[in-house]
């Protein structure tokens, strides 16, 4: 008897790799259309020699673009000015100004610098990027952390101590676990199981919400969104349905479901690490909130899209190919995940359990580590490292000022 894996198992990793490349290509095209390359209108106003032609007036940025650029430049100028305030105060300390009733101190300048850097960093994070520049959220956090050290708000030793490595380690470990689940074809198996049982739009919506919410309760919610979204989009296309309500259900359910446990999202990880609340106590307190939220999510989407879900129409029978997966890797990933959840509730340190489970999944003869590393959200880890330092800088400056 042959010991070779079935065709579905052999091609599981190949399809996962192809799916990852397609996702990267879509992302690259989106970036290219948006910010990296010049717009079509701009290129059309240039001749082959690269010189502007008579349509230069049409190539001028709109008034909103000029306002945005001016705003960004103003913010940068203010940040630079405030950053050098401590140096100016230090230089002026030996100068006697009779007009000044209560001269500023070096600590005052550092407090102003810390507040400005903190506000600027979180402003860029809130809007997603610095208008007019290629600075994203991770870069903003790194820039803010560097400025905190550069102006002397925190020393390098304080910056290193500010980083909560338990949270970073937990995030990294969970990302490795989710990457193995996705690359093994586990999510395709779940998707196929849902398809064969959900024969009505409302039942499909409920299944998507419950699956996304349940997975996000124990795995990192943003990675669950990335893994489930292409599957739901393909499913809606196969069933010839409007994909919008089903795609909206994924982030809503993931955000709501992730509130149930410490490992659901990075915010909960920080709260759990700083408060030292046991995993079981945290889950027992918040799972009712998450459950009610998931039910409300289903009802809200169904009410907004009444024509899609509040009807008697049923799905036609769809005959599709068997999902492609790699059976040994699926079994290994699921067993490791279940063991991790058990250890979480048993009171073991979540960071140690997560990184150990992720490292064990890297011990394989089939899956190249590079594919797993490609699935890890490295900018998110960098952003949290920077934010830890920025927040510590604000706390340090304000405490010294008070």
CSV table of C-alpha atoms in Angstrom, one decimal:
chain,number,residue,atom,x,y,z
A,1,UNK,CA,0.0,0.0,0.0
A,2,UNK,CA,1.3,3.4,-0.9
A,3,UNK,CA,2.2,5.8,1.9
A,4,UNK,CA,2.0,8.9,-0.3
A,5,UNK,CA,-0.4,11.5,0.9
A,6,UNK,CA,-3.7,12.2,-1.0
A,7,UNK,CA,-3.7,14.7,-3.7
A,8,UNK,CA,-5.5,17.2,-1.5
A,9,UNK,CA,-2.9,16.9,1.1
A,10,UNK,CA,0.0,17.2,-1.3
A,11,UNK,CA,-1.3,20.3,-2.9
A,12,UNK,CA,-2.4,22.0,0.4
A,13,UNK,CA,0.9,23.8,1.0
A,14,UNK,CA,1.2,24.7,-2.7
A,15,UNK,CA,-2.2,26.3,-2.6
A,16,UNK,CA,-1.4,28.1,0.6
A,17,UNK,CA,1.8,29.5,-0.9
A,18,UNK,CA,-0.1,30.6,-4.1
A,19,UNK,CA,-2.8,32.2,-1.9
A,20,UNK,CA,-0.1,34.2,0.0
A,21,UNK,CA,1.5,35.4,-3.3
A,22,UNK,CA,-1.9,36.5,-4.6
A,23,UNK,CA,-2.6,38.4,-1.4
A,24,UNK,CA,0.8,40.1,-1.6
A,25,UNK,CA,0.2,41.0,-5.2
A,26,UNK,CA,-3.2,42.5,-4.4
A,27,UNK,CA,-1.6,44.5,-1.5
A,28,UNK,CA,1.3,45.6,-3.8
A,29,UNK,CA,-1.2,46.7,-6.5
A,30,UNK,CA,-3.2,48.7,-3.9
A,31,UNK,CA,-0.1,50.4,-2.7
A,32,UNK,CA,1.0,51.1,-6.2
A,33,UNK,CA,-2.3,52.7,-7.1
A,34,UNK,CA,-2.3,54.8,-4.0
A,35,UNK,CA,1.0,56.1,-2.9
A,36,UNK,CA,4.1,54.4,-4.3
A,37,UNK,CA,3.8,55.2,-8.0
A,38,UNK,CA,2.6,58.4,-9.6
A,39,UNK,CA,-1.1,58.5,-10.5
A,40,UNK,CA,-2.3,57.9,-14.1
A,41,UNK,CA,-3.3,61.5,-14.4
A,42,UNK,CA,0.2,62.7,-13.5
A,43,UNK,CA,1.9,60.3,-15.9
A,44,UNK,CA,-0.4,61.3,-18.7
A,45,UNK,CA,0.8,64.9,-18.3
A,46,UNK,CA,4.4,63.9,-19.0
A,47,UNK,CA,6.1,63.3,-22.3
A,48,UNK,CA,8.5,60.4,-22.9
A,49,UNK,CA,11.4,62.7,-21.9
A,50,UNK,CA,9.9,63.2,-18.5
A,51,UNK,CA,9.2,66.9,-19.0
A,52,UNK,CA,5.9,68.5,-18.2
A,53,UNK,CA,3.8,69.5,-21.2
A,54,UNK,CA,1.1,72.0,-21.7
A,55,UNK,CA,-1.3,70.2,-19.3
A,56,UNK,CA,0.8,71.3,-16.3
A,57,UNK,CA,-2.2,73.1,-14.8
A,58,UNK,CA,-4.1,69.8,-14.8
A,59,UNK,CA,-1.3,68.1,-12.9
A,60,UNK,CA,-1.4,70.4,-10.0
A,61,UNK,CA,-2.5,68.7,-6.8
A,62,UNK,CA,-6.0,69.6,-5.6
A,63,UNK,CA,-6.5,72.2,-2.9
A,64,UNK,CA,-7.1,69.4,-0.3
A,65,UNK,CA,-3.8,67.9,-1.2
A,66,UNK,CA,-2.0,71.2,-0.7
A,67,UNK,CA,-3.8,71.7,2.7
A,68,UNK,CA,-2.8,68.2,3.7
A,69,UNK,CA,0.8,68.7,2.8
A,70,UNK,CA,0.9,72.0,4.6
A,71,UNK,CA,-0.6,70.4,7.7
A,72,UNK,CA,2.0,67.7,7.7
A,73,UNK,CA,4.8,70.1,7.3
A,74,UNK,CA,3.4,72.2,10.1
A,75,UNK,CA,3.2,69.2,12.4
A,76,UNK,CA,6.8,68.3,11.6
A,77,UNK,CA,8.1,71.8,12.2
A,78,UNK,CA,6.3,72.0,15.6
A,79,UNK,CA,7.7,68.6,16.6
A,80,UNK,CA,11.2,69.7,15.7
A,81,UNK,CA,10.9,73.0,17.5
A,82,UNK,CA,9.5,71.4,20.6
A,83,UNK,CA,12.2,68.7,20.5
A,84,UNK,CA,15.0,71.3,20.7
A,85,UNK,CA,13.2,73.3,23.5
A,86,UNK,CA,15.2,71.4,26.2
A,87,UNK,CA,18.5,72.3,24.5
A,88,UNK,CA,17.4,76.0,24.2
A,89,UNK,CA,16.4,76.1,27.9
A,90,UNK,CA,19.7,74.5,28.9
A,91,UNK,CA,21.6,77.1,27.0
A,92,UNK,CA,19.6,79.9,28.4
A,93,UNK,CA,19.7,78.8,32.1
A,94,UNK,CA,22.8,81.0,32.7
A,95,UNK,CA,21.2,84.1,31.1
A,96,UNK,CA,19.4,86.4,33.4
A,97,UNK,CA,16.1,87.7,32.0
A,98,UNK,CA,14.6,90.2,34.4
A,99,UNK,CA,11.3,90.1,32.5
A,100,UNK,CA,10.8,86.4,33.2
A,101,UNK,CA,9.0,86.1,36.6
A,102,UNK,CA,9.3,82.3,36.6
A,103,UNK,CA,11.7,80.9,34.0
A,104,UNK,CA,11.2,77.5,32.4
A,105,UNK,CA,13.4,74.7,33.6
A,106,UNK,CA,14.9,71.8,31.7
A,107,UNK,CA,12.2,69.5,33.2
A,108,UNK,CA,9.5,71.8,31.8
A,109,UNK,CA,11.0,71.6,28.3
A,110,UNK,CA,11.3,67.8,28.4
A,111,UNK,CA,7.6,67.6,29.5
A,112,UNK,CA,6.5,69.8,26.6
A,113,UNK,CA,8.6,67.7,24.2
A,114,UNK,CA,7.2,64.5,25.6
A,115,UNK,CA,3.6,65.7,25.3
A,116,UNK,CA,4.2,66.9,21.7
A,117,UNK,CA,6.0,63.7,20.6
A,118,UNK,CA,3.2,61.6,22.2
A,119,UNK,CA,0.5,63.6,20.6
A,120,UNK,CA,2.2,63.5,17.2
A,121,UNK,CA,2.8,59.8,17.3
A,122,UNK,CA,-0.8,58.9,18.2
A,123,UNK,CA,-2.1,61.4,15.6
A,124,UNK,CA,-0.2,59.5,12.8
A,125,UNK,CA,-1.3,56.2,14.2
A,126,UNK,CA,-5.0,57.4,14.3
A,127,UNK,CA,-5.0,58.5,10.7
A,128,UNK,CA,-2.8,55.6,9.5
A,129,UNK,CA,0.1,57.6,8.0
A,130,UNK,CA,1.7,61.0,7.9
A,131,UNK,CA,0.0,62.9,5.0
A,132,UNK,CA,2.5,63.7,2.3
A,133,UNK,CA,5.1,61.2,3.6
A,134,UNK,CA,5.7,57.4,3.5
A,135,UNK,CA,5.5,57.2,7.3
A,136,UNK,CA,3.1,54.5,8.4
A,137,UNK,CA,2.0,53.5,11.9
A,138,UNK,CA,5.0,51.4,12.7
A,139,UNK,CA,7.4,54.1,11.5
A,140,UNK,CA,5.6,56.7,13.5
A,141,UNK,CA,5.9,54.6,16.7
A,142,UNK,CA,9.6,54.1,16.0
A,143,UNK,CA,10.2,57.8,15.2
A,144,UNK,CA,8.4,58.8,18.4
A,145,UNK,CA,10.4,56.4,20.5
A,146,UNK,CA,13.6,57.6,18.9
A,147,UNK,CA,12.7,61.2,19.6
A,148,UNK,CA,11.9,60.4,23.2
A,149,UNK,CA,15.5,59.1,23.6
A,150,UNK,CA,17.1,61.8,21.4
A,151,UNK,CA,15.8,64.7,23.5
A,152,UNK,CA,16.6,63.1,26.8
A,153,UNK,CA,13.1,62.3,28.0
A,154,UNK,CA,14.2,58.7,28.5
A,155,UNK,CA,17.6,57.1,28.5
A,156,UNK,CA,18.4,54.1,26.4
A,157,UNK,CA,18.3,51.9,29.5
A,158,UNK,CA,14.9,53.3,30.3
A,159,UNK,CA,13.7,52.7,26.8
A,160,UNK,CA,14.9,49.1,26.9
A,161,UNK,CA,13.1,48.5,30.2
A,162,UNK,CA,10.0,50.1,28.9
A,163,UNK,CA,9.4,47.4,26.3
A,164,UNK,CA,7.0,44.7,27.6
A,165,UNK,CA,8.7,41.7,26.2
A,166,UNK,CA,5.9,39.4,27.5
A,167,UNK,CA,3.4,41.0,25.2
A,168,UNK,CA,5.8,41.0,22.2
A,169,UNK,CA,6.6,37.3,22.9
A,170,UNK,CA,3.0,36.4,23.2
A,171,UNK,CA,2.1,38.2,20.0
A,172,UNK,CA,4.9,36.5,18.1
A,173,UNK,CA,4.1,33.1,19.3
A,174,UNK,CA,0.4,33.4,18.4
A,175,UNK,CA,1.2,34.7,15.0
A,176,UNK,CA,3.4,31.6,14.3
A,177,UNK,CA,0.5,29.3,15.4
A,178,UNK,CA,-2.0,31.1,13.2
A,179,UNK,CA,0.4,31.0,10.3
A,180,UNK,CA,0.7,27.2,10.6
A,181,UNK,CA,-3.0,26.8,10.8
A,182,UNK,CA,-3.5,28.8,7.7
A,183,UNK,CA,-0.7,27.3,5.7
A,184,UNK,CA,-1.9,23.7,6.6
A,185,UNK,CA,-5.3,24.3,5.1
A,186,UNK,CA,-7.2,24.2,8.4
A,187,UNK,CA,-9.3,27.3,7.6
A,188,UNK,CA,-10.2,25.8,4.2
A,189,UNK,CA,-11.5,22.7,6.0
A,190,UNK,CA,-13.6,24.9,8.3
A,191,UNK,CA,-14.9,26.9,5.4
A,192,UNK,CA,-15.9,23.7,3.5
A,193,UNK,CA,-17.7,22.4,6.6
A,194,UNK,CA,-19.7,25.6,6.9
A,195,UNK,CA,-20.6,25.6,3.2
A,196,UNK,CA,-22.0,22.1,3.3
A,197,UNK,CA,-24.3,22.9,6.2
A,198,UNK,CA,-25.4,26.5,5.7
A,199,UNK,CA,-28.2,26.5,3.1
A,200,UNK,CA,-29.7,29.9,4.0
A,201,UNK,CA,-28.1,33.3,4.0
A,202,UNK,CA,-28.9,34.0,7.6
A,203,UNK,CA,-27.5,30.7,8.7
A,204,UNK,CA,-24.3,31.4,6.7
A,205,UNK,CA,-24.0,34.8,8.3
A,206,UNK,CA,-24.4,33.3,11.8
A,207,UNK,CA,-21.8,30.7,11.0
A,208,UNK,CA,-19.3,33.3,9.8
A,209,UNK,CA,-19.8,35.4,12.9
A,210,UNK,CA,-19.5,32.5,15.3
A,211,UNK,CA,-16.4,31.0,13.6
A,212,UNK,CA,-14.6,34.4,13.3
A,213,UNK,CA,-15.5,35.4,16.8
A,214,UNK,CA,-14.6,32.0,18.3
A,215,UNK,CA,-11.2,31.8,16.6
A,216,UNK,CA,-10.5,35.4,17.5
A,217,UNK,CA,-11.2,34.7,21.2
A,218,UNK,CA,-8.1,32.5,21.4
A,219,UNK,CA,-6.0,33.6,18.4
A,220,UNK,CA,-4.9,37.1,17.4
A,221,UNK,CA,-8.0,38.8,15.8
A,222,UNK,CA,-6.2,40.5,12.9
A,223,UNK,CA,-4.5,37.3,11.8
A,224,UNK,CA,-7.9,35.6,11.9
A,225,UNK,CA,-9.3,38.3,9.6
A,226,UNK,CA,-6.5,37.9,7.1
A,227,UNK,CA,-7.0,34.1,7.1
A,228,UNK,CA,-10.8,34.0,6.8
A,229,UNK,CA,-11.5,37.0,4.5
A,230,UNK,CA,-10.3,35.4,1.2
A,231,UNK,CA,-12.2,32.2,2.0
A,232,UNK,CA,-15.5,34.1,2.7
A,233,UNK,CA,-15.0,36.2,-0.5
A,234,UNK,CA,-14.5,33.1,-2.6
A,235,UNK,CA,-17.5,31.5,-0.9
A,236,UNK,CA,-19.8,34.5,-1.7
A,237,UNK,CA,-18.6,34.4,-5.3
A,238,UNK,CA,-19.4,30.7,-5.6
A,239,UNK,CA,-22.9,31.2,-4.2
A,240,UNK,CA,-23.4,34.3,-6.4
A,241,UNK,CA,-24.3,36.5,-3.3
A,242,UNK,CA,-23.4,40.1,-2.4
A,243,UNK,CA,-20.1,39.7,-0.5
A,244,UNK,CA,-20.3,43.0,1.4
A,245,UNK,CA,-22.4,41.9,4.4
A,246,UNK,CA,-20.5,38.7,4.8
A,247,UNK,CA,-17.2,40.5,4.7
A,248,UNK,CA,-18.4,43.1,7.2
A,249,UNK,CA,-19.2,40.3,9.5
A,250,UNK,CA,-15.6,39.2,9.7
A,251,UNK,CA,-14.0,42.3,11.3
A,252,UNK,CA,-17.0,43.0,13.5
A,253,UNK,CA,-17.1,39.4,14.8
A,254,UNK,CA,-13.3,39.3,15.3
A,255,UNK,CA,-13.2,42.5,17.3
A,256,UNK,CA,-16.1,41.4,19.5
A,257,UNK,CA,-15.0,37.8,20.0
A,258,UNK,CA,-11.4,38.9,20.8
A,259,UNK,CA,-12.6,40.7,23.9
A,260,UNK,CA,-13.3,37.3,25.6
A,261,UNK,CA,-9.7,36.3,26.5
A,262,UNK,CA,-6.2,37.7,27.0
A,263,UNK,CA,-4.9,36.2,23.8
A,264,UNK,CA,-7.7,37.7,21.6
A,265,UNK,CA,-6.0,41.0,20.8
A,266,UNK,CA,-2.9,42.9,21.6
A,267,UNK,CA,-4.8,45.3,23.9
A,268,UNK,CA,-5.9,42.4,26.1
A,269,UNK,CA,-2.4,41.1,26.1
A,270,UNK,CA,-1.1,44.3,27.5
A,271,UNK,CA,-3.9,44.5,30.1
A,272,UNK,CA,-3.3,40.9,31.1
A,273,UNK,CA,0.4,41.4,31.3
A,274,UNK,CA,0.3,44.5,33.4
A,275,UNK,CA,-2.6,43.5,35.7
A,276,UNK,CA,-1.5,39.8,36.1
A,277,UNK,CA,-5.1,38.8,35.9
A,278,UNK,CA,-5.3,34.9,35.5
A,279,UNK,CA,-6.4,33.8,32.0
A,280,UNK,CA,-9.4,31.9,33.4
A,281,UNK,CA,-10.6,34.8,35.5
A,282,UNK,CA,-10.3,37.2,32.5
A,283,UNK,CA,-12.2,34.8,30.2
A,284,UNK,CA,-14.9,34.1,32.8
A,285,UNK,CA,-15.6,37.8,33.3
A,286,UNK,CA,-15.7,38.8,29.6
A,287,UNK,CA,-17.0,35.9,27.7
A,288,UNK,CA,-20.7,36.8,28.4
A,289,UNK,CA,-19.9,40.3,26.9
A,290,UNK,CA,-18.4,38.7,23.8
A,291,UNK,CA,-21.3,36.3,23.4
A,292,UNK,CA,-23.9,39.0,23.6
A,293,UNK,CA,-21.9,41.1,21.2
A,294,UNK,CA,-21.7,38.4,18.6
A,295,UNK,CA,-25.5,37.9,18.8
A,296,UNK,CA,-26.0,41.6,18.3
A,297,UNK,CA,-23.6,41.6,15.4
A,298,UNK,CA,-25.7,39.0,13.6
A,299,UNK,CA,-28.9,40.8,14.2
A,300,UNK,CA,-27.5,44.2,13.2
A,301,UNK,CA,-26.1,43.0,9.9
A,302,UNK,CA,-29.3,41.1,9.2
A,303,UNK,CA,-31.4,44.2,9.8
A,304,UNK,CA,-29.3,46.4,7.7
A,305,UNK,CA,-29.3,44.0,4.8
A,306,UNK,CA,-32.9,42.7,5.2
A,307,UNK,CA,-33.3,41.8,1.5
A,308,UNK,CA,-30.3,39.4,1.8
A,309,UNK,CA,-31.1,37.7,5.1
A,310,UNK,CA,-34.8,38.1,5.9
A,311,UNK,CA,-36.1,36.1,3.0
A,312,UNK,CA,-37.0,32.5,2.3
A,313,UNK,CA,-34.5,32.1,-0.5
A,314,UNK,CA,-32.1,29.2,0.0
A,315,UNK,CA,-28.8,28.6,-1.5
A,316,UNK,CA,-28.6,26.3,-4.6
A,317,UNK,CA,-26.6,23.2,-4.3
A,318,UNK,CA,-23.0,24.0,-5.1
A,319,UNK,CA,-20.7,21.2,-6.0
A,320,UNK,CA,-17.1,22.1,-5.3
A,321,UNK,CA,-13.8,20.3,-5.2
A,322,UNK,CA,-12.6,18.9,-1.9
A,323,UNK,CA,-10.5,21.4,0.1
A,324,UNK,CA,-6.8,21.1,-0.3
A,325,UNK,CA,-4.9,20.6,3.0
A,326,UNK,CA,-1.9,18.9,4.5
A,327,UNK,CA,-3.2,16.4,7.0
A,328,UNK,CA,-0.1,15.9,9.2
A,329,UNK,CA,0.4,19.7,9.6
A,330,UNK,CA,-3.3,20.3,10.3
A,331,UNK,CA,-3.3,17.6,13.0
A,332,UNK,CA,-0.1,18.9,14.5
A,333,UNK,CA,-1.2,22.6,14.4
A,334,UNK,CA,-4.6,21.8,16.0
A,335,UNK,CA,-3.1,19.6,18.7
A,336,UNK,CA,-0.6,22.3,19.6
A,337,UNK,CA,-3.3,25.0,19.7
A,338,UNK,CA,-5.6,22.9,21.9
A,339,UNK,CA,-2.6,22.2,24.3
A,340,UNK,CA,-1.9,25.9,24.4
A,341,UNK,CA,-5.4,26.8,25.3
A,342,UNK,CA,-5.5,24.1,28.1
A,343,UNK,CA,-2.2,25.5,29.5
A,344,UNK,CA,-3.6,29.0,29.3
A,345,UNK,CA,-6.6,28.1,31.5
A,346,UNK,CA,-4.3,26.0,33.8
A,347,UNK,CA,-2.6,29.2,34.8
A,348,UNK,CA,0.7,28.8,32.9
A,349,UNK,CA,2.4,32.1,31.7
A,350,UNK,CA,0.7,32.8,28.4
A,351,UNK,CA,3.9,34.3,26.8
A,352,UNK,CA,5.9,31.2,27.6
A,353,UNK,CA,3.2,28.8,26.4
A,354,UNK,CA,2.6,30.8,23.1
A,355,UNK,CA,6.3,31.1,22.1
A,356,UNK,CA,6.9,27.4,23.0
A,357,UNK,CA,4.0,26.3,20.9
A,358,UNK,CA,5.0,28.4,18.0
A,359,UNK,CA,8.6,27.2,18.2
A,360,UNK,CA,7.4,23.5,18.2
A,361,UNK,CA,5.4,24.1,15.1
A,362,UNK,CA,8.6,25.3,13.3
A,363,UNK,CA,10.0,21.8,13.8
A,364,UNK,CA,8.7,20.3,10.6
A,365,UNK,CA,10.1,18.6,7.5
A,366,UNK,CA,7.4,19.9,5.1
A,367,UNK,CA,6.9,23.6,5.7
A,368,UNK,CA,9.7,26.0,5.0
A,369,UNK,CA,10.2,28.5,7.9
A,370,UNK,CA,10.3,31.4,5.4
A,371,UNK,CA,6.6,30.8,4.6
A,372,UNK,CA,5.8,31.1,8.3
A,373,UNK,CA,7.9,34.2,8.7
A,374,UNK,CA,6.1,35.8,5.7
A,375,UNK,CA,2.8,35.5,7.6
A,376,UNK,CA,4.0,37.3,10.7
A,377,UNK,CA,2.9,40.9,11.1
A,378,UNK,CA,6.4,42.4,11.8
A,379,UNK,CA,5.3,46.0,11.5
A,380,UNK,CA,2.7,45.4,14.3
A,381,UNK,CA,5.4,44.1,16.6
A,382,UNK,CA,7.6,47.1,15.8
A,383,UNK,CA,4.7,49.5,16.4
A,384,UNK,CA,4.1,48.0,19.9
A,385,UNK,CA,7.8,48.2,20.7
A,386,UNK,CA,7.8,51.9,19.8
A,387,UNK,CA,4.6,52.7,21.6
A,388,UNK,CA,5.9,51.2,24.9
A,389,UNK,CA,8.8,53.6,24.8
A,390,UNK,CA,6.6,56.6,23.8
A,391,UNK,CA,4.1,56.0,26.6
A,392,UNK,CA,7.0,55.5,29.1
A,393,UNK,CA,8.5,58.8,28.0
A,394,UNK,CA,5.3,60.6,28.6
A,395,UNK,CA,4.9,59.1,32.1
A,396,UNK,CA,8.5,59.8,33.0
A,397,UNK,CA,8.3,63.5,31.9
A,398,UNK,CA,5.0,64.1,33.6
A,399,UNK,CA,6.1,62.5,36.8
A,400,UNK,CA,9.3,64.6,36.9
A,401,UNK,CA,7.3,67.7,36.2
A,402,UNK,CA,4.8,67.0,39.0
